[in-house]
PDB file of C-alpha atoms and ligand atoms in Angstrom:
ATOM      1  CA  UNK A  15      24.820 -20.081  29.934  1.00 44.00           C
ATOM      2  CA  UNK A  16      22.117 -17.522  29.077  1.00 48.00           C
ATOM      3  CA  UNK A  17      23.423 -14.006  29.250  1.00 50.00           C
ATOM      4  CA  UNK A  18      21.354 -11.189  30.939  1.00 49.00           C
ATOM      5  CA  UNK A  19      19.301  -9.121  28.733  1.00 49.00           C
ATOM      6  CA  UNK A  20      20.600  -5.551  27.834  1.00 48.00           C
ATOM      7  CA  UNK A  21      17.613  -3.884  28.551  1.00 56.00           C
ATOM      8  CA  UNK A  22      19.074  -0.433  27.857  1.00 68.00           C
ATOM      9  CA  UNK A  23      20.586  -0.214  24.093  1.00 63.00           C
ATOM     10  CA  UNK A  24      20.782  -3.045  21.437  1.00 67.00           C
ATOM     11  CA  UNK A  25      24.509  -4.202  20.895  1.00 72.00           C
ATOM     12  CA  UNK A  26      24.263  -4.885  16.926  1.00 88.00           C
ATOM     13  CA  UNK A  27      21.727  -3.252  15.661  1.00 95.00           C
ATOM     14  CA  UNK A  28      20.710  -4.648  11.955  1.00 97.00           C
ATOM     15  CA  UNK A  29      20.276  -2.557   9.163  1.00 98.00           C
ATOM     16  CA  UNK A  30      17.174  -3.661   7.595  1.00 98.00           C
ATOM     17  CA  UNK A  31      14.383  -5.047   9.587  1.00 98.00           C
ATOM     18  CA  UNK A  32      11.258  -6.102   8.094  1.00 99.00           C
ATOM     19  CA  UNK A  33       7.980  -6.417  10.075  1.00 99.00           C
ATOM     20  CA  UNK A  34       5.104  -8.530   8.581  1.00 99.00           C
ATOM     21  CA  UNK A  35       2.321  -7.494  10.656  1.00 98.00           C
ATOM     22  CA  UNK A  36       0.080  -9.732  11.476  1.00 98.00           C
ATOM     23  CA  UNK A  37      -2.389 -10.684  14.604  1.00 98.00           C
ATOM     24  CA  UNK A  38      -4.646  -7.315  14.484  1.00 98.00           C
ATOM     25  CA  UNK A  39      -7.999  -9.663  13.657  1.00 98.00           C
ATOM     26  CA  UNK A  40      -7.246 -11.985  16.824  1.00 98.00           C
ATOM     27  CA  UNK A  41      -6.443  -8.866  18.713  1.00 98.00           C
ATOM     28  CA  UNK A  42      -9.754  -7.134  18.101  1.00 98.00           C
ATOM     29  CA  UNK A  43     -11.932 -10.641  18.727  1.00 98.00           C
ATOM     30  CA  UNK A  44      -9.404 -11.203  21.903  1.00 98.00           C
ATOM     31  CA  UNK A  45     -11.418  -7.917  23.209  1.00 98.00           C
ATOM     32  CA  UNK A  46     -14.716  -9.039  21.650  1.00 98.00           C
ATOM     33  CA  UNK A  47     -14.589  -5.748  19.055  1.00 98.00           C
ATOM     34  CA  UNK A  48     -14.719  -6.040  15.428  1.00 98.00           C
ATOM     35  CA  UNK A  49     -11.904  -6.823  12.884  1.00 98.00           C
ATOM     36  CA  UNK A  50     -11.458  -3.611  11.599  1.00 98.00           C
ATOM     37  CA  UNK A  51     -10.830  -2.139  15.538  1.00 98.00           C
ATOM     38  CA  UNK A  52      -7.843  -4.522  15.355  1.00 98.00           C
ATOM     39  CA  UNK A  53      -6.425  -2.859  11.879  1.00 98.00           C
ATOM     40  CA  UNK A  54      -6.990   0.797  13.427  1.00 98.00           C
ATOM     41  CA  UNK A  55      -5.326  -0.595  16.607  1.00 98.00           C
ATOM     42  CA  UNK A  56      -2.357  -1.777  13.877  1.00 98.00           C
ATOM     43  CA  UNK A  57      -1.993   1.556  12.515  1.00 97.00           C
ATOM     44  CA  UNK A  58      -1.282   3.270  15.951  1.00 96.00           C
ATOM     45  CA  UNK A  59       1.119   1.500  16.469  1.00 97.00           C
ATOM     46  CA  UNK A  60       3.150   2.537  13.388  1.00 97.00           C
ATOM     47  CA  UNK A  61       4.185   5.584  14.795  1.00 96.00           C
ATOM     48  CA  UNK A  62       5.750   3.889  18.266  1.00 96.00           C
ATOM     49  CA  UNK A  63       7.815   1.338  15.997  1.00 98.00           C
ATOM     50  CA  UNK A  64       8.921   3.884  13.430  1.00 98.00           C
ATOM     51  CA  UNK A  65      10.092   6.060  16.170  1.00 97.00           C
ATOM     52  CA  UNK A  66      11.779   3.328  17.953  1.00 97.00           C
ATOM     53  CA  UNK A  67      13.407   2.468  14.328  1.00 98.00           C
ATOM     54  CA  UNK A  68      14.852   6.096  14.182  1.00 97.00           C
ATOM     55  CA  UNK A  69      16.239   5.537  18.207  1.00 95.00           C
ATOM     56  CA  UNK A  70      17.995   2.666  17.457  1.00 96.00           C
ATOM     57  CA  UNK A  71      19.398   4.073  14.240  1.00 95.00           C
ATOM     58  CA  UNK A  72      17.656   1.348  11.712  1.00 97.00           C
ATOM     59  CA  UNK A  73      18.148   2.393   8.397  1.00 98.00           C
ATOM     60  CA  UNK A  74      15.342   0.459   6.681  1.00 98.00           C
ATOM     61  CA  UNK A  75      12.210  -0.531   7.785  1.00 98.00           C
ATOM     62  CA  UNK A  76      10.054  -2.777   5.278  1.00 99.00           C
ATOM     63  CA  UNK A  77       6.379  -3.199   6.781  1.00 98.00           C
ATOM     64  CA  UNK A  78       3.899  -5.918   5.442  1.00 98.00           C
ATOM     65  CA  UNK A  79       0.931  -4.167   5.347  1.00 98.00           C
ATOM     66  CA  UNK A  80      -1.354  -5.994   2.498  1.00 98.00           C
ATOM     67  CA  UNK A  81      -0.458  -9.017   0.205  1.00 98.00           C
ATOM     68  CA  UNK A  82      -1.527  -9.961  -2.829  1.00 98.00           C
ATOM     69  CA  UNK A  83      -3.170 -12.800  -1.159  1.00 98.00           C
ATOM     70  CA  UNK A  84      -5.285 -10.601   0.859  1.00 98.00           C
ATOM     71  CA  UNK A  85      -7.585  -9.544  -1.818  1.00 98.00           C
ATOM     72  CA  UNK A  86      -9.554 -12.551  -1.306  1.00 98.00           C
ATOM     73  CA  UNK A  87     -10.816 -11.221   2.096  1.00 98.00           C
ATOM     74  CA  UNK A  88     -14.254  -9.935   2.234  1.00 98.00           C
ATOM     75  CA  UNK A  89     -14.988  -6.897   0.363  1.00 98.00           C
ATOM     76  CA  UNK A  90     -15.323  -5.033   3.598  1.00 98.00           C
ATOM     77  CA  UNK A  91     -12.180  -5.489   4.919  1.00 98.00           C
ATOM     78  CA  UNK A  92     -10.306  -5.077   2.111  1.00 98.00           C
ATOM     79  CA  UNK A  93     -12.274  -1.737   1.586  1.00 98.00           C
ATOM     80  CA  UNK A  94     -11.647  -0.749   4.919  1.00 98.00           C
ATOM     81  CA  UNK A  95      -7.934  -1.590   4.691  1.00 98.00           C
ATOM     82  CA  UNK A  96      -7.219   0.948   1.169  1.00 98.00           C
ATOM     83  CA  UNK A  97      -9.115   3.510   3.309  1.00 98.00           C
ATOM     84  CA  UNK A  98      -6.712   2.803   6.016  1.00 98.00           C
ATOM     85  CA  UNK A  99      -4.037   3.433   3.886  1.00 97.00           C
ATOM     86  CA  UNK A 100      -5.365   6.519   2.679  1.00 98.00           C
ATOM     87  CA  UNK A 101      -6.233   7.740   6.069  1.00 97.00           C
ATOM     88  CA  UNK A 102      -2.417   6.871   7.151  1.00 97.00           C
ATOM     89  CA  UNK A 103      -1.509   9.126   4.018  1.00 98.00           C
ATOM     90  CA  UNK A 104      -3.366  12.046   5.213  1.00 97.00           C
ATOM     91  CA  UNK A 105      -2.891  12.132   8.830  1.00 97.00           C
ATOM     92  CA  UNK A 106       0.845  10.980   9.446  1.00 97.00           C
ATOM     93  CA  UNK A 107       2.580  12.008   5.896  1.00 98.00           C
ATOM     94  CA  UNK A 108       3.864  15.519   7.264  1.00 98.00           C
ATOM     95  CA  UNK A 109       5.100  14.307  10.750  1.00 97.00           C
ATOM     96  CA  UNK A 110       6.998  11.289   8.320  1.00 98.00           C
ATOM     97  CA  UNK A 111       8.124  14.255   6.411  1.00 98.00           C
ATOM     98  CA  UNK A 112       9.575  15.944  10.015  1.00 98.00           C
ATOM     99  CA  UNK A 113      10.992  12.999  10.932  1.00 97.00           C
ATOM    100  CA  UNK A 114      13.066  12.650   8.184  1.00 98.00           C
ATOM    101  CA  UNK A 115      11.362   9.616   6.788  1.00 98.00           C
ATOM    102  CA  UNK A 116      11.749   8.376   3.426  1.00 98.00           C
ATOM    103  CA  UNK A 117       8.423   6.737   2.447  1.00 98.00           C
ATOM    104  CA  UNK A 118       8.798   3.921  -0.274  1.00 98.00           C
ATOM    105  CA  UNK A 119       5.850   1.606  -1.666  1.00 98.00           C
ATOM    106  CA  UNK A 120       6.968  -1.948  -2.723  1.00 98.00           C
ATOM    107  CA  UNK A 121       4.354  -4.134  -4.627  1.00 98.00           C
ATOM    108  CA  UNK A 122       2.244  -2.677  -7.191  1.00 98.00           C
ATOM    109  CA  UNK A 123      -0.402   0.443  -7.284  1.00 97.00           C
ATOM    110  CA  UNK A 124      -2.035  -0.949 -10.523  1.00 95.00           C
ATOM    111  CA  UNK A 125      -5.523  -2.411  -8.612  1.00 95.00           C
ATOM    112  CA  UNK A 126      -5.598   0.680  -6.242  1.00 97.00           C
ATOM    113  CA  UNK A 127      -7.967   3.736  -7.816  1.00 97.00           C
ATOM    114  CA  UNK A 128      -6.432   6.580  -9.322  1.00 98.00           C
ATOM    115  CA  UNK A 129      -6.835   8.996  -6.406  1.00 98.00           C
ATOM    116  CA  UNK A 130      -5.173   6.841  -4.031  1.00 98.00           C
ATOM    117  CA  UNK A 131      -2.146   5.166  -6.494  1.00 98.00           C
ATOM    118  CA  UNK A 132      -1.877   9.422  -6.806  1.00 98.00           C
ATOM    119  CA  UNK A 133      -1.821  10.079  -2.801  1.00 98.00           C
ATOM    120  CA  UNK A 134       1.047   7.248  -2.347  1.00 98.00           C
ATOM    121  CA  UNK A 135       3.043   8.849  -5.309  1.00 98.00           C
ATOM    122  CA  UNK A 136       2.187  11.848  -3.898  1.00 98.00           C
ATOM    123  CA  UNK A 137       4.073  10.771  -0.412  1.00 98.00           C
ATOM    124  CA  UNK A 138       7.131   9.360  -2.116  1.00 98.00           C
ATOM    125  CA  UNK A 139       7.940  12.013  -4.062  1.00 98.00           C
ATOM    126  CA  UNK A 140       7.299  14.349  -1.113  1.00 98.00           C
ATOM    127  CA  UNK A 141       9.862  12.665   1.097  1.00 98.00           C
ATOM    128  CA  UNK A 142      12.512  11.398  -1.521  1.00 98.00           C
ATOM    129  CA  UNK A 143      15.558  12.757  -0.163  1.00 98.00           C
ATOM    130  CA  UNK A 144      14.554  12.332   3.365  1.00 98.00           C
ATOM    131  CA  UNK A 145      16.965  10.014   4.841  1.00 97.00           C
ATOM    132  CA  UNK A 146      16.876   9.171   8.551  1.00 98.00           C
ATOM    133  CA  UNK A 147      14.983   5.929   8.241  1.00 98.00           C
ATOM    134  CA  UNK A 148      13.706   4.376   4.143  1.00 98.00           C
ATOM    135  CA  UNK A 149      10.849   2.867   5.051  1.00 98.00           C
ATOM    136  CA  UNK A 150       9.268   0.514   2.600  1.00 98.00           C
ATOM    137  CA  UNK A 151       5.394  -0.190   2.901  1.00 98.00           C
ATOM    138  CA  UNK A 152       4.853  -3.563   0.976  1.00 98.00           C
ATOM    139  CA  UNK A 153       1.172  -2.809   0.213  1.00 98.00           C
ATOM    140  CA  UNK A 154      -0.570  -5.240  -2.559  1.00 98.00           C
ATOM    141  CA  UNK A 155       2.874  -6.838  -2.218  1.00 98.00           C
ATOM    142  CA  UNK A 156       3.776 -11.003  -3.148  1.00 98.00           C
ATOM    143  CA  UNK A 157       6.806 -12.141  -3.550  1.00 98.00           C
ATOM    144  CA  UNK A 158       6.105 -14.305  -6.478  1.00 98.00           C
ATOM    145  CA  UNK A 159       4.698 -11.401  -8.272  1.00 98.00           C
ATOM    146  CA  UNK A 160       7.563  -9.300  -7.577  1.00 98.00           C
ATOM    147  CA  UNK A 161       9.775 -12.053  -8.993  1.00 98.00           C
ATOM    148  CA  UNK A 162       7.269 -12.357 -12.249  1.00 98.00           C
ATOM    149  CA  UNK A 163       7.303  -8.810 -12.653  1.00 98.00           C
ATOM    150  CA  UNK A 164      11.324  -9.184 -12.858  1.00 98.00           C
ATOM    151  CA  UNK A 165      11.526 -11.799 -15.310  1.00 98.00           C
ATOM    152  CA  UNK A 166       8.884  -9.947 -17.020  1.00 98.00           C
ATOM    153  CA  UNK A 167      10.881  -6.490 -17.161  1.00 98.00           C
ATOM    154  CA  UNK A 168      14.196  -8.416 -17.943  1.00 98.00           C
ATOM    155  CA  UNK A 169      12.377  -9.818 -21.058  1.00 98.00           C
ATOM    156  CA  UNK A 170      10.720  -6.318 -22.140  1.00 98.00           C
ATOM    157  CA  UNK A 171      14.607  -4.863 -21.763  1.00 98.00           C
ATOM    158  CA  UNK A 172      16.151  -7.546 -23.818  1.00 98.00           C
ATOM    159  CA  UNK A 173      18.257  -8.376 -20.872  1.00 98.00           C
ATOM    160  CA  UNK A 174      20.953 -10.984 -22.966  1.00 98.00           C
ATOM    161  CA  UNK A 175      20.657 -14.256 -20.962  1.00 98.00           C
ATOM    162  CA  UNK A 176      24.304 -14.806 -20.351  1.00 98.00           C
ATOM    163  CA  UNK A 177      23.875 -11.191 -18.426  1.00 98.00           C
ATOM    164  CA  UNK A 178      21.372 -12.629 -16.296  1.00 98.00           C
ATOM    165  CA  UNK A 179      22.883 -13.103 -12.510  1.00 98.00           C
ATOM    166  CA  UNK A 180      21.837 -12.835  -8.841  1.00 98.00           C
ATOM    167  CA  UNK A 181      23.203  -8.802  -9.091  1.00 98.00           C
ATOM    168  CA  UNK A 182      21.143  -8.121 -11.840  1.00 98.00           C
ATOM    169  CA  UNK A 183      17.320  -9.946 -10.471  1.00 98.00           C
ATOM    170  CA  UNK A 184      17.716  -7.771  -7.440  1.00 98.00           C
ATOM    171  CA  UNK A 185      18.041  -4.730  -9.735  1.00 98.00           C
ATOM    172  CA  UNK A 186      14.934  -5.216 -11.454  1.00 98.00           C
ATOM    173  CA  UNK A 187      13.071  -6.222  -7.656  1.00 98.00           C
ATOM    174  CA  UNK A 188      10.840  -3.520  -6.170  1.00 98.00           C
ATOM    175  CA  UNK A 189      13.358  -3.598  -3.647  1.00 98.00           C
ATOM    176  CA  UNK A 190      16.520  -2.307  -6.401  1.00 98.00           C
ATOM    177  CA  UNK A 191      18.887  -0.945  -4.381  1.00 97.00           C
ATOM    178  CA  UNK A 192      17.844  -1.258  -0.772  1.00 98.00           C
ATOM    179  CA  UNK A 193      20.211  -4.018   1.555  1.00 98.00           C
ATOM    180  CA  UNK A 194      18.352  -7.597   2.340  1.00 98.00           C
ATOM    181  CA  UNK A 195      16.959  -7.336   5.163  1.00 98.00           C
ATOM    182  CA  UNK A 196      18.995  -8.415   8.455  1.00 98.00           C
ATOM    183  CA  UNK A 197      15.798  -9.521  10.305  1.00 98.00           C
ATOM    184  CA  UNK A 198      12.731 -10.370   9.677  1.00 99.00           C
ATOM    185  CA  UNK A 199       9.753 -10.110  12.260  1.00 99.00           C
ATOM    186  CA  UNK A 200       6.434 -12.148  12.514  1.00 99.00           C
ATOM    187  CA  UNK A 201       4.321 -10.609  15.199  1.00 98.00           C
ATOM    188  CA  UNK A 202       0.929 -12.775  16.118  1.00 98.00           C
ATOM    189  CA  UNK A 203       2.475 -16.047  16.454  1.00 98.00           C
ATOM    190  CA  UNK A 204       2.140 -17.057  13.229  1.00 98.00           C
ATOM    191  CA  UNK A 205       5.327 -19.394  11.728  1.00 98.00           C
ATOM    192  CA  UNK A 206       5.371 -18.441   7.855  1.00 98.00           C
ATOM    193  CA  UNK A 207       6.472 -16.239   5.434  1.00 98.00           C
ATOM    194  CA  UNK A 208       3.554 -15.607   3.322  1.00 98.00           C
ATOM    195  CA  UNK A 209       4.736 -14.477   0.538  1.00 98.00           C
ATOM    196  CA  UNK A 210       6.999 -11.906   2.143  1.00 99.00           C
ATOM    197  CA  UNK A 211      10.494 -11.210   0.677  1.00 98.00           C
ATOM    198  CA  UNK A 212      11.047 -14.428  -0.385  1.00 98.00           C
ATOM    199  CA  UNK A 213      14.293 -13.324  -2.626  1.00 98.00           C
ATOM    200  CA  UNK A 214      15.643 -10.671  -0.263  1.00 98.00           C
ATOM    201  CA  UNK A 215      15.262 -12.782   2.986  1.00 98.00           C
ATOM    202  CA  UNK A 216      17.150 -16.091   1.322  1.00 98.00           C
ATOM    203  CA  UNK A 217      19.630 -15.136   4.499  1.00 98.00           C
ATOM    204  CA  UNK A 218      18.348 -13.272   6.846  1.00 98.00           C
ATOM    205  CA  UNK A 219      17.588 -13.853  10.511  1.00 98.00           C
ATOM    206  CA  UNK A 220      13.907 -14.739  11.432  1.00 98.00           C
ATOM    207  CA  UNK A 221      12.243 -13.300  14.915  1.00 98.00           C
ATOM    208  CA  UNK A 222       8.688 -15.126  15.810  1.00 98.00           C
ATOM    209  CA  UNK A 223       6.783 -13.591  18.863  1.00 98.00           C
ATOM    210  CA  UNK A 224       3.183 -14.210  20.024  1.00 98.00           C
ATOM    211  CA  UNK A 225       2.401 -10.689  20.771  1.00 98.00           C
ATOM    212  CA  UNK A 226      -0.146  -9.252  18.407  1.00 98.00           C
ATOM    213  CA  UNK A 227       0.569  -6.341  15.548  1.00 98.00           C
ATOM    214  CA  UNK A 228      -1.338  -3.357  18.082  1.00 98.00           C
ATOM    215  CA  UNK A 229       0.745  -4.652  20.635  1.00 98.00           C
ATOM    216  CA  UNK A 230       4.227  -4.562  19.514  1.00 98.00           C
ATOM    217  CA  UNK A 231       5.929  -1.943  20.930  1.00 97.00           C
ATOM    218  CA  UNK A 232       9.504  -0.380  21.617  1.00 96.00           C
ATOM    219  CA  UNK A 233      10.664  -2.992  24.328  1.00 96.00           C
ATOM    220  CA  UNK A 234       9.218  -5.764  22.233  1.00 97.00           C
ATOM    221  CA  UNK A 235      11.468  -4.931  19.018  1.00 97.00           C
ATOM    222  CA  UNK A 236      14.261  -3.670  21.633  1.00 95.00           C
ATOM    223  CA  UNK A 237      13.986  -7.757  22.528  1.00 96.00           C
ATOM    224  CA  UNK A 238      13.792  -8.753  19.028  1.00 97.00           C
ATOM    225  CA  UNK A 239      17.208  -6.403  18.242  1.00 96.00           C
ATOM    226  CA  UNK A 240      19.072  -8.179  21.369  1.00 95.00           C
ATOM    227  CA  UNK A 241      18.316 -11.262  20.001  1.00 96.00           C
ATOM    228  CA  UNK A 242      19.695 -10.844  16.536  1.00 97.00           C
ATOM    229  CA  UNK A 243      22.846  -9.377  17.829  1.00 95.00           C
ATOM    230  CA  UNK A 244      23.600 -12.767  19.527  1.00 93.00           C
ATOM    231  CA  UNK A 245      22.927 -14.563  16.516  1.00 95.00           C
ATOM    232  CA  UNK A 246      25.752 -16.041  14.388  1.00 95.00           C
ATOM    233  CA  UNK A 247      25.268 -14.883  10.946  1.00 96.00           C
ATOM    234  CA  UNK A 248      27.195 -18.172   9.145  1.00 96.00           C
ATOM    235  CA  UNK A 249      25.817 -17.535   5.280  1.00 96.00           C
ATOM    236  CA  UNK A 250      27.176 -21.405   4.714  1.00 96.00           C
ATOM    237  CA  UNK A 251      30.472 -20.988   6.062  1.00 97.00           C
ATOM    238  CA  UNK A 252      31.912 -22.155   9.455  1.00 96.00           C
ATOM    239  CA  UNK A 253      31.441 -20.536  12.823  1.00 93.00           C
ATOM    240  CA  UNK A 254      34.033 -17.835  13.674  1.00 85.00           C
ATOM    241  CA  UNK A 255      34.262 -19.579  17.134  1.00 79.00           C
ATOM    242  CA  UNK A 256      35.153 -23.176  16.375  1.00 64.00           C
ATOM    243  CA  UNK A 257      38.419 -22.258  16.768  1.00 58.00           C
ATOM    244  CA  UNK A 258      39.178 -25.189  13.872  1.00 49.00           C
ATOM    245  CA  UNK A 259      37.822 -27.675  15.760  1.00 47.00           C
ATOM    246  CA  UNK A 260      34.936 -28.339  14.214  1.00 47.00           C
ATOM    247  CA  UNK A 261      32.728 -29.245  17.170  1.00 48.00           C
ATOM    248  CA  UNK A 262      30.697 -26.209  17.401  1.00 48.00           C
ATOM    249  CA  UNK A 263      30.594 -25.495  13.867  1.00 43.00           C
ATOM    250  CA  UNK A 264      26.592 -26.950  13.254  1.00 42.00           C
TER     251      UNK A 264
HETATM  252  C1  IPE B   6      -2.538  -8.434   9.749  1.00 92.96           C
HETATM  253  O1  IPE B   6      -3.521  -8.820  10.651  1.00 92.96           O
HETATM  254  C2  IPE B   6      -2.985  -7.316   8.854  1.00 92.96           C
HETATM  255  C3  IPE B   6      -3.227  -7.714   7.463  1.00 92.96           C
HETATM  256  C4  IPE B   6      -2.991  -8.886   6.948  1.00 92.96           C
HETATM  257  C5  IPE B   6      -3.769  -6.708   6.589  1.00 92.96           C
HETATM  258  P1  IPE B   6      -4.601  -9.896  10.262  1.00 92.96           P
HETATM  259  O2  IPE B   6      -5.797  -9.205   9.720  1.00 92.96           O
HETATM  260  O3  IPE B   6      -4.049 -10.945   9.392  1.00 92.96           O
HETATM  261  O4  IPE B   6      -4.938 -10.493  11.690  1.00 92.96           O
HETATM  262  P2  IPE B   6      -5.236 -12.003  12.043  1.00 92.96           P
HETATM  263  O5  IPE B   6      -4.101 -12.819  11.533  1.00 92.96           O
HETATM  264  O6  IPE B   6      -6.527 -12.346  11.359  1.00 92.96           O
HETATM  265  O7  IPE B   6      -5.341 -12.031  13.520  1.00 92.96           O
HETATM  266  C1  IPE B   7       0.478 -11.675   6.001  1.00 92.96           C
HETATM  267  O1  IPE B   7      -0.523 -11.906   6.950  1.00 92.96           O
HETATM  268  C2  IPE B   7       0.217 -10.386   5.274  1.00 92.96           C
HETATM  269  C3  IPE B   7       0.332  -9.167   6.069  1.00 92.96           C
HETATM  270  C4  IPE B   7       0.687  -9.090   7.335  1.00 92.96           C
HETATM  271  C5  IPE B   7       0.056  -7.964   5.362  1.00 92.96           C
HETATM  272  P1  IPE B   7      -1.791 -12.814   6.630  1.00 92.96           P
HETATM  273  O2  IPE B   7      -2.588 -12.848   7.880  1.00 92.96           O
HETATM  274  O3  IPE B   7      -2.463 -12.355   5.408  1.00 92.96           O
HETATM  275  O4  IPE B   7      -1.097 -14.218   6.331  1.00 92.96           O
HETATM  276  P2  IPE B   7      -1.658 -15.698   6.438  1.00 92.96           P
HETATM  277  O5  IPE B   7      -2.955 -15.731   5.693  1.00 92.96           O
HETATM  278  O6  IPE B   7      -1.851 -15.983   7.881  1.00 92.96           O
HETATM  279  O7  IPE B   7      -0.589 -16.537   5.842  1.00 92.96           O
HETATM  280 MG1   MG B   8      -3.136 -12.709   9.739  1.00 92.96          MG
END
């Protein structure tokens, strides 16, 4: 029987929730403006879901904001997406900073110019021993690069191969030390991972929701949160509720 929703506070709140953030081009066209309307929409909303991150005590927040894939868009877009970035730098670092925000960048700087590669630096060093919410922004972030990149610094270590477990891959990930993530969110519809954590999310819990990016707010991650706490987290073993019976174990 489906339970009512508990509108007010989530019951098990996860400690990692990563957001790929996708839908802002069908929300501009949706309203008959251009594409890049829809990424400026996207970027308001940061602010509502980080704060609604620090309410319901998240401790990381990972946020797909540009794959490696998405190089191939046109050259205005992708222009208008590293000035995005830049613009987020300048205009929301110091209330990050207030909030007690610990910014992180996952994926590599290497193809961004020098000035900007500096501004991110800039912000990470700024807030390194903030720590009321890490959040991780997966900018020219892929998955597959991020394991190459492993394998590549293992190698350029001299990493013995008999020393080479699970433990140690995640230690040379962009993500070293941070928790999988719990849950991960798709916003726009979309069913795929694209590229997205595809080591760190081997177990966690996927949301999929319609609503676009720009219009993801508080309630609609409070909904997201309510459903992962009545999830069954199994990693291959048996329910806790089967009560050795085996019938509800699948
Ligand atoms: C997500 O929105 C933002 C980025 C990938 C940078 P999209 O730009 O992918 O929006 P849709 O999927 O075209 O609607
Ligand atoms: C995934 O969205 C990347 C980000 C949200 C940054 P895309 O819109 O690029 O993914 P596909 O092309 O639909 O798989
Ligand atoms: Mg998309």
């Amino acid at each position: 029987m489906a339970q009512p929703l508990n509108l007010t506070l989530p019951e098990k709140v996860p400690t990692h929730v990563a957001i790929i953030m996708d839908g802002n081009g069908r929300w501009a066209i949706s309203r008959g403006l251009p594409r890049m309307a829809g990424h400026r929409a996207g970027t308001e909303n940061l602010r509502r879901v980080i704060e609604a991150c620090i309410e319901f005590k998240i401790r990381y927040l990972t946020l797909y904001a540009f794959s490696t894939e998405n190089w191939g868009r046109p050259q205005e877009e992708v222009q208008g997406l590293l000035r995005i970035l830049e613009d987020v730098i300048d205009r929301e670092l110091q209330q990050l900073f207030d909030q007690g925000v610990q910014l992180r960048h996952i994926g590599r700087l290497d193809r961004l110019t020098p000035h900007l590669r500096n501004k991110v630096m800039q912000a990470v060093e700024l807030t390194r021993t903030n720590d009321r919410l890490i959040l991780n922004v997966a900018f020219n972030y892929g998955g597959r690069d991020e394991i190459v990149s492993a394998i590549r610094g293992m190698l350029q270590d001299g990493v013995k191969v008999e020393d080479i477990d699970e433990k140690l891959v995640s230690k040379y990930l962009y993500t070293a030390g941070v928790p999988d993530p719990d849950l991960i969110i798709r916003t726009s519809g979309e069913l795929r991972g694209s590229n997205f954590l595809i080591w760190q999310g081997a177990y966690s819990e996927w949301y999929f929701t319609s609503t676009y990016w720009p219009d993801f707010d508080k309630e609609e991650l409070r909904k997201a949160i309510i459903e992962y706490s009545r999830r069954e987290r199994r990693f291959g073993g048996v329910s806790q509720n089967s009560e050795g019976n085996g019938i509800n174990a699948g």
